[in-house]
PDB file of C-alpha atoms in Angstrom:
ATOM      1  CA  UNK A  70      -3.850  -5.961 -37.453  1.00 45.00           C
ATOM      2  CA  UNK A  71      -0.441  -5.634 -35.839  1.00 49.00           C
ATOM      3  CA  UNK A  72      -0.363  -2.784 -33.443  1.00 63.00           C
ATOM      4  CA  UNK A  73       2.132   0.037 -34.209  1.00 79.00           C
ATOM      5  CA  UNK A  74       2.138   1.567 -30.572  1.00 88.00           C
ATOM      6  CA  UNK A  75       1.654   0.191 -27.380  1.00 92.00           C
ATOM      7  CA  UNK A  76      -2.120  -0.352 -26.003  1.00 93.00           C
ATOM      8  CA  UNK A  77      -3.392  -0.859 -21.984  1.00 95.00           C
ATOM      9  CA  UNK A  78      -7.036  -1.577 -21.386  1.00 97.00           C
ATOM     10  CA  UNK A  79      -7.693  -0.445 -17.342  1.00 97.00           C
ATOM     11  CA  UNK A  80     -10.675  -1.845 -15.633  1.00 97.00           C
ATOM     12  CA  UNK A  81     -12.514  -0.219 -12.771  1.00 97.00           C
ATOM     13  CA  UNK A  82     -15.322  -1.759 -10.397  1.00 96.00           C
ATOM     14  CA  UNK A  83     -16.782   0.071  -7.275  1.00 95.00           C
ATOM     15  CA  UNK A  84     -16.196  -2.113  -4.103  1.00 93.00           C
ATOM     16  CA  UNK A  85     -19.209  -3.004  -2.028  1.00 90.00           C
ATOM     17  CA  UNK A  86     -21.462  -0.948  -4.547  1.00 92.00           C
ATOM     18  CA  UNK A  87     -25.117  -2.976  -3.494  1.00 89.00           C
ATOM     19  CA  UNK A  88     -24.503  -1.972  -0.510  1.00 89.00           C
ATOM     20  CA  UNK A  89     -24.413   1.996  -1.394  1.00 91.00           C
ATOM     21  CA  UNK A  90     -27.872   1.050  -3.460  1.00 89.00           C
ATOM     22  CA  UNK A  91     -29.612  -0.773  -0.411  1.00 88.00           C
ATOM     23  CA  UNK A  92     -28.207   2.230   2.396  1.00 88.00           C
ATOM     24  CA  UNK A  93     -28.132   5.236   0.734  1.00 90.00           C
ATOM     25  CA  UNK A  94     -30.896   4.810  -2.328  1.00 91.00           C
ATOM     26  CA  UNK A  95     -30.828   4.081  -6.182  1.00 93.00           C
ATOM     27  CA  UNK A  96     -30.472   7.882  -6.460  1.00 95.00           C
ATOM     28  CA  UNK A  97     -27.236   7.741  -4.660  1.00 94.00           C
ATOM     29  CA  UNK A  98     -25.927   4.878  -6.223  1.00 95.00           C
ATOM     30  CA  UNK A  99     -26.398   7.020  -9.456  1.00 96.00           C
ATOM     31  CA  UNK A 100     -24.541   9.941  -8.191  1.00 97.00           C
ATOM     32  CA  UNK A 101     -21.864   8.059  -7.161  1.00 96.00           C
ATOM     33  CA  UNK A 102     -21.245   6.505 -10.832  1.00 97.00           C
ATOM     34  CA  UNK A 103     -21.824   9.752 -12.460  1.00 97.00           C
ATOM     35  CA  UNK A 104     -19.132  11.125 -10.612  1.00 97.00           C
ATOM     36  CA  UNK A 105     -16.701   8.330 -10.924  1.00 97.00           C
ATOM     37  CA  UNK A 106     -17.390   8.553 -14.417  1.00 97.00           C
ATOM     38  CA  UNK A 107     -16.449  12.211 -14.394  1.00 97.00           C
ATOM     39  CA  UNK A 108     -13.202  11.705 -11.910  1.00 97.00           C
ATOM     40  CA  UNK A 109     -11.542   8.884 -13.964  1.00 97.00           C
ATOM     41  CA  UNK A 110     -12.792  11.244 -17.898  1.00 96.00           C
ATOM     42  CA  UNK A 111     -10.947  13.891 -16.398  1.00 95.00           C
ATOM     43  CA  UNK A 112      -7.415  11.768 -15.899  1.00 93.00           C
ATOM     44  CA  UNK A 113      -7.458  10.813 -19.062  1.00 95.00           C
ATOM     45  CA  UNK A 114      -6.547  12.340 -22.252  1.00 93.00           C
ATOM     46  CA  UNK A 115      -8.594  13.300 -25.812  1.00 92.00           C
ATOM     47  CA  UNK A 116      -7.824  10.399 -27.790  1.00 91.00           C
ATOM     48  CA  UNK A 117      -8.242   7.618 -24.594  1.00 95.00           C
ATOM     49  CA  UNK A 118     -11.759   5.860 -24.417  1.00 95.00           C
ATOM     50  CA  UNK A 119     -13.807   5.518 -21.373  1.00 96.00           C
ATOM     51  CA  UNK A 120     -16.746   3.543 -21.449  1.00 95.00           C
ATOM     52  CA  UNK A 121     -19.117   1.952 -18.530  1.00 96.00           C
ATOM     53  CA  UNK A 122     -18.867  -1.168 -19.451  1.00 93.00           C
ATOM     54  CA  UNK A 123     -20.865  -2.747 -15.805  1.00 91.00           C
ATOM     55  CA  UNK A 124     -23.292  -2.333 -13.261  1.00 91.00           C
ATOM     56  CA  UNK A 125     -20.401  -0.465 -11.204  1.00 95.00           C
ATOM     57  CA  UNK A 126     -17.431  -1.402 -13.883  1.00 96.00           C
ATOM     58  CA  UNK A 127     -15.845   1.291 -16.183  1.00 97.00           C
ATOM     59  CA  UNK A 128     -13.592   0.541 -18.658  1.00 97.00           C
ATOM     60  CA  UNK A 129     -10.471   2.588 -20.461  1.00 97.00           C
ATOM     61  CA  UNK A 130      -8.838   2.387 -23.452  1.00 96.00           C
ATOM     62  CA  UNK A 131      -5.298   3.957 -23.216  1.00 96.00           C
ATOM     63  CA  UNK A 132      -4.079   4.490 -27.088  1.00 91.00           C
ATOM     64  CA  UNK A 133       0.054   4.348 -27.218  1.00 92.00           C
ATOM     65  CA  UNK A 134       0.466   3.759 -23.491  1.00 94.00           C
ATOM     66  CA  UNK A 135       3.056   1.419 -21.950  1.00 93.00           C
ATOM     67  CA  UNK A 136       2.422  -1.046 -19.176  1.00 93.00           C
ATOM     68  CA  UNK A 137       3.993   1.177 -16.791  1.00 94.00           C
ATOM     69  CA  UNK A 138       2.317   4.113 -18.156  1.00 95.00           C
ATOM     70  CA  UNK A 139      -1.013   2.371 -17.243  1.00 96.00           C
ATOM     71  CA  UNK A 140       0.154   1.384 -14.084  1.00 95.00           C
ATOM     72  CA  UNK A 141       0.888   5.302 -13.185  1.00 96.00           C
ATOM     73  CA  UNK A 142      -2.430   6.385 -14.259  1.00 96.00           C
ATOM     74  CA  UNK A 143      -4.637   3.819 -12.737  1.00 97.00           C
ATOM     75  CA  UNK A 144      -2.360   4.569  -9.388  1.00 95.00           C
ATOM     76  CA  UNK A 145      -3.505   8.378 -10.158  1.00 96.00           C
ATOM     77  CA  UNK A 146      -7.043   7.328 -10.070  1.00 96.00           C
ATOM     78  CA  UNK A 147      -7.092   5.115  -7.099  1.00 96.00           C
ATOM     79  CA  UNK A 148      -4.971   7.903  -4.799  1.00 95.00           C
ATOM     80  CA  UNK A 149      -7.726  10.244  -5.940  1.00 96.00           C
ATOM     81  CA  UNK A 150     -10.919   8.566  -5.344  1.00 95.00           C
ATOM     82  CA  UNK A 151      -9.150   7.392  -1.641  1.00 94.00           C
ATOM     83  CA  UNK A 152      -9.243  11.334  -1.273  1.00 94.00           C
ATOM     84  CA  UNK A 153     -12.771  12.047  -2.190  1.00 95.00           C
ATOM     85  CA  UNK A 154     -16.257  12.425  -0.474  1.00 95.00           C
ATOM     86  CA  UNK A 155     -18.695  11.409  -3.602  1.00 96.00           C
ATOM     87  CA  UNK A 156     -22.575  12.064  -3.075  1.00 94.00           C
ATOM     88  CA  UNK A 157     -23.973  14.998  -2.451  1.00 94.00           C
ATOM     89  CA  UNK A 158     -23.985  18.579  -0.323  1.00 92.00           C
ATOM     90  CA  UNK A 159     -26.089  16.516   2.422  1.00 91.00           C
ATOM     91  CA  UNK A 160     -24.787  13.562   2.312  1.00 92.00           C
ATOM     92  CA  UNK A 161     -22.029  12.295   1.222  1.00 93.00           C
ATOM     93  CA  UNK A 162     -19.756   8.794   1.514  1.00 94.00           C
ATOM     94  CA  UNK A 163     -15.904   7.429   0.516  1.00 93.00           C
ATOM     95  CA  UNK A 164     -15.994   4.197  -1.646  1.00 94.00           C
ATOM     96  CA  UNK A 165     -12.994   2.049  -2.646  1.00 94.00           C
ATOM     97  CA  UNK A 166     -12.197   0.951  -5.886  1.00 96.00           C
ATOM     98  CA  UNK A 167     -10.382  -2.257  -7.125  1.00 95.00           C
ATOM     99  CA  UNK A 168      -8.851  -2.054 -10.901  1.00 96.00           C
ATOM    100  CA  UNK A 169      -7.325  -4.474 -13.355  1.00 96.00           C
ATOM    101  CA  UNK A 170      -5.090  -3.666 -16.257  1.00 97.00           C
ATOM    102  CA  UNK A 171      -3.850  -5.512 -19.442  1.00 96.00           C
ATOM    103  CA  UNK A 172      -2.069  -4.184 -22.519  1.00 93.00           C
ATOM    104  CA  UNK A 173      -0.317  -5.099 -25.893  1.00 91.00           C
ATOM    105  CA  UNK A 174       3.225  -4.018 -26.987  1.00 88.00           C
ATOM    106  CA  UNK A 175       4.062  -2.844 -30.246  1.00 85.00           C
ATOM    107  CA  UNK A 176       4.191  -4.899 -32.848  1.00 81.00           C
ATOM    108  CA  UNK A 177       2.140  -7.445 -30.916  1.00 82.00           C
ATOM    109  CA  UNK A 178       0.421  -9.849 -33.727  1.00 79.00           C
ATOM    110  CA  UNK A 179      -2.033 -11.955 -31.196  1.00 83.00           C
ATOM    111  CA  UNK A 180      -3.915  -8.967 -29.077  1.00 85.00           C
ATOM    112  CA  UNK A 181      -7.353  -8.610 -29.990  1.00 89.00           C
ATOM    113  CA  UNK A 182     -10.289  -6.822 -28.269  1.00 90.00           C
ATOM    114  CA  UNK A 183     -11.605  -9.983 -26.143  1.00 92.00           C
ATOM    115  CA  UNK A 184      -8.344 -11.227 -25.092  1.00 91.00           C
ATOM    116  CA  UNK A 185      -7.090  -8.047 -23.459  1.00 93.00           C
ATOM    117  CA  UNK A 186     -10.933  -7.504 -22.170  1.00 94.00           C
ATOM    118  CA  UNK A 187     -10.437 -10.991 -20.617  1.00 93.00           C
ATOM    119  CA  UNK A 188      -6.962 -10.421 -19.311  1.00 94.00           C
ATOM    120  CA  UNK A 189      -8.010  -7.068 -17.631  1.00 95.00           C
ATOM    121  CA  UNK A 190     -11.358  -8.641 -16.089  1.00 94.00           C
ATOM    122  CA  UNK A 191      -9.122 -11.936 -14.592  1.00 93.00           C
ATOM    123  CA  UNK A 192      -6.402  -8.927 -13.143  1.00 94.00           C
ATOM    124  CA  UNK A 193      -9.818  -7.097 -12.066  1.00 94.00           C
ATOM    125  CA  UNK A 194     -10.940 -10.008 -10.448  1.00 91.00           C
ATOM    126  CA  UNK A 195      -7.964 -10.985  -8.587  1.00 91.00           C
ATOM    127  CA  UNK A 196      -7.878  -7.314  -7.299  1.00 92.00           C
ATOM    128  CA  UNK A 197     -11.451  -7.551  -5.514  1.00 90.00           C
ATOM    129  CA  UNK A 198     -10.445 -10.733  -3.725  1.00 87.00           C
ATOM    130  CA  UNK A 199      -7.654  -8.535  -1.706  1.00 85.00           C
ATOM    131  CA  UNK A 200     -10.467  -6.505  -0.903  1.00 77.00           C
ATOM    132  CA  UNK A 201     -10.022  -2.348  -0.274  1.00 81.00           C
ATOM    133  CA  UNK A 202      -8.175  -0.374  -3.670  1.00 88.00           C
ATOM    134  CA  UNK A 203      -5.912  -2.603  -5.232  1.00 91.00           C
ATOM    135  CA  UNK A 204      -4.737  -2.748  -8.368  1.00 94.00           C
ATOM    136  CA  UNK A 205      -3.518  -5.998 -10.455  1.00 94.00           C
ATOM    137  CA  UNK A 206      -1.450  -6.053 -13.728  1.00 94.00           C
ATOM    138  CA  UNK A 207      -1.986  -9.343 -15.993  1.00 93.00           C
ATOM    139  CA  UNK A 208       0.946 -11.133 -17.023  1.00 84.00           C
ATOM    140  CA  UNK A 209       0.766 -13.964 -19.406  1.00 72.00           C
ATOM    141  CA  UNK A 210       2.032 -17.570 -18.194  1.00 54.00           C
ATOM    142  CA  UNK A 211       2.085 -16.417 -13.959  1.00 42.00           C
ATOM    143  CA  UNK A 212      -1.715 -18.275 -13.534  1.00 45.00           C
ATOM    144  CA  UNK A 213      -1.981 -21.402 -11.860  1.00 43.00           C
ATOM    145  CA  UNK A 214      -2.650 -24.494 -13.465  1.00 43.00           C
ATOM    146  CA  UNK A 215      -6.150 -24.964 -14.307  1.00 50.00           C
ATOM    147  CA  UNK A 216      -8.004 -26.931 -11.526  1.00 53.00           C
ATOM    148  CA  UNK A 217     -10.656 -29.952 -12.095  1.00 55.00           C
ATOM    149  CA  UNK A 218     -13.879 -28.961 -12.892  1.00 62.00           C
ATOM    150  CA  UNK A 219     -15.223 -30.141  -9.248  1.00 62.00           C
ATOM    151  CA  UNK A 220     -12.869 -28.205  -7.864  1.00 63.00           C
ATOM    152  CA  UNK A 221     -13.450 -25.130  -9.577  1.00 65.00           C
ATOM    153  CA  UNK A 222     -16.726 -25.306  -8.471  1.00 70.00           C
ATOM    154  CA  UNK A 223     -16.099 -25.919  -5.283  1.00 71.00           C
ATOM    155  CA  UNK A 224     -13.697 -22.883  -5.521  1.00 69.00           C
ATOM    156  CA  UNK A 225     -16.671 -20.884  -7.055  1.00 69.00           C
ATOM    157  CA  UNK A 226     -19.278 -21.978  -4.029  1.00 69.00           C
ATOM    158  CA  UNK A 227     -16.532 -20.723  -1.171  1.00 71.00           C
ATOM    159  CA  UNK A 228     -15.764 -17.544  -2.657  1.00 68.00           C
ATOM    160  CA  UNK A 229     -19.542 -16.591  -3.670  1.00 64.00           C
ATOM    161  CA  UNK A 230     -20.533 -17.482   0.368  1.00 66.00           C
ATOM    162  CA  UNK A 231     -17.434 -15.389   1.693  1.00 66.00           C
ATOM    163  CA  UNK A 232     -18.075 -12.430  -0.990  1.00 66.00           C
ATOM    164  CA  UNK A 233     -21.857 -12.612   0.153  1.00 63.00           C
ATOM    165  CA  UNK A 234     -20.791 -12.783   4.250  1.00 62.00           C
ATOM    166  CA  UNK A 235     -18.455 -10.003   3.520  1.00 66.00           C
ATOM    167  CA  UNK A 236     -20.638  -8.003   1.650  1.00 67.00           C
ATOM    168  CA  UNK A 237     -22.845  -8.348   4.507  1.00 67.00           C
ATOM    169  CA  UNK A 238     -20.641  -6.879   6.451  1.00 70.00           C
ATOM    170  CA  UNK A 239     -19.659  -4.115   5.363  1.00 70.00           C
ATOM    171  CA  UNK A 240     -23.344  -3.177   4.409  1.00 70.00           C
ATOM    172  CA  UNK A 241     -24.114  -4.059   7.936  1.00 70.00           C
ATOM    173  CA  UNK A 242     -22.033  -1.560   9.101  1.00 73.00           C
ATOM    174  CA  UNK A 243     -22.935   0.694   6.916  1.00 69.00           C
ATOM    175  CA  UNK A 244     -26.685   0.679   8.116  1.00 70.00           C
ATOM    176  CA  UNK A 245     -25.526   1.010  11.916  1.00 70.00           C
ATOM    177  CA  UNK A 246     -23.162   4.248  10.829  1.00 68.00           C
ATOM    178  CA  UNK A 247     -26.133   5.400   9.338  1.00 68.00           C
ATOM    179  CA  UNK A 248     -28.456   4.717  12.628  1.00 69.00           C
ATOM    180  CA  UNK A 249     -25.790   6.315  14.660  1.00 66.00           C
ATOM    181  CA  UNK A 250     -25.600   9.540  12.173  1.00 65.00           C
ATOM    182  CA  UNK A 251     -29.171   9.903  12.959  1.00 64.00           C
ATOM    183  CA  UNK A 252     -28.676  10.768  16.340  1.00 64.00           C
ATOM    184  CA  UNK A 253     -24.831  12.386  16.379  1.00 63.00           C
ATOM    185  CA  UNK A 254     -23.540  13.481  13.234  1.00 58.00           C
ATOM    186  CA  UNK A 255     -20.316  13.563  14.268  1.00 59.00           C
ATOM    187  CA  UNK A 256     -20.246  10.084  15.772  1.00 58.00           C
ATOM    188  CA  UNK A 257     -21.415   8.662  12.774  1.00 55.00           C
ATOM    189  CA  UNK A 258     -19.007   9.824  10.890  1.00 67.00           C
ATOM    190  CA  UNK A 259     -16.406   8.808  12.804  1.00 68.00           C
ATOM    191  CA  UNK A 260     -17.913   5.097  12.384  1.00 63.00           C
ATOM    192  CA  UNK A 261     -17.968   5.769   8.397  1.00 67.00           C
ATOM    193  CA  UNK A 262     -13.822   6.599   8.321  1.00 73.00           C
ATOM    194  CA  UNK A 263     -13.213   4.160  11.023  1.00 74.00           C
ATOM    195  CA  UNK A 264     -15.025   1.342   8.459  1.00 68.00           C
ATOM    196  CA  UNK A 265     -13.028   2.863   5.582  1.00 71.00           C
ATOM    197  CA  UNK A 266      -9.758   2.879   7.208  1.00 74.00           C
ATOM    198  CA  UNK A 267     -10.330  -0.521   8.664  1.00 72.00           C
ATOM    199  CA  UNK A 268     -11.298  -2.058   5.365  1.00 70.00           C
ATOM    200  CA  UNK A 269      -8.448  -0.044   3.282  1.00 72.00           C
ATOM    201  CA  UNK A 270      -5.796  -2.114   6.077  1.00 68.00           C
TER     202      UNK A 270
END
């Protein structure tokens, strides 16, 4: 059906989120979602719809909301998870967040569910390759031309090995925050921001 008001579909995904699971525990890794979940329901507004629609990816709908409309409240939600300690009284941690965001104008005849869920997932995408919270807005006709199959392949092999190395990484020094927490509190936490801050340039 044509739309009579303007539609944006904002996807979420947690950054380095196997490596919360394998540091801190499953039961953190819970916690953490929960209260994403809870930040990013209390931005929005009665008649938006958010959903977990991943592992670590949440999805929302944003009814009569403008491009630039979407853009402001994903920014919203980014600035405010940069400012928050998520876990709990003990023990808490700072994640990053990458997002994606597609939408429809008025009027717009050709929009349908699974084409602005695959627009916002390719922005989404493109947003965890810069790494740290970024946010990407999809615009029709700016993609590349579409590569040969070996090459998209070989594409596909390089960026799984530097995703894994990365993810290494950052769990890595996750685990030796956590070692050094053990024995000075302080210290460790000090290695935690200094990772955050590092990874966020």
């Amino acid at each position: 059906d044509r739309l009579k008001k303007p539609l944006a579909l904002a996807m979420f995904d947690i950054n380095a989120f196997s490596g919360i699971n394998e540091i801190y525990g499953n039961d953190m890794g819970d916690i953490v979602l929960s209260q994403l979940a809870m930040l990013i329901k209390s931005s929005t507004r009665s008649h938006d719809v958010v959903c977990r629609t991943g592992g670590e990816e949440f999805s929302v709908v944003l009814a009569s909301t403008t491009m630039d409309n979407a853009r402001q409240f994903v920014a919203r939600i980014l600035e405010e998870v940069a400012t928050t300690r998520f876990g709990t009284n003990k023990e808490t941690l700072q994640i990053t967040v990458s997002a994606g965001i597609a939408g429809a104008a008025a009027g717009d005849t050709k929009a349908t569910a699974a084409s602005l869920t695959s627009q916002a997932k390719k922005a989404l995408q493109i947003s965890k390759a810069k790494k740290g919270s970024a946010v990407t807005v999809y615009k029709k006709g700016t993609g590349p031309v579409s590569p040969s199959p070996e090459t998209r392949e070989l594409k596909a092999q390089i960026a799984n090995l530097n995703q894994r190395v990365n993810q290494g990484l950052i769990e890595m020094i996750y685990g030796f925050a956590k070692i050094i927490e053990a024995k000075d509190a302080y210290t460790g936490q000090h290695v935690e921001d200094t990772q955050s801050l590092a990874e966020r340039v």
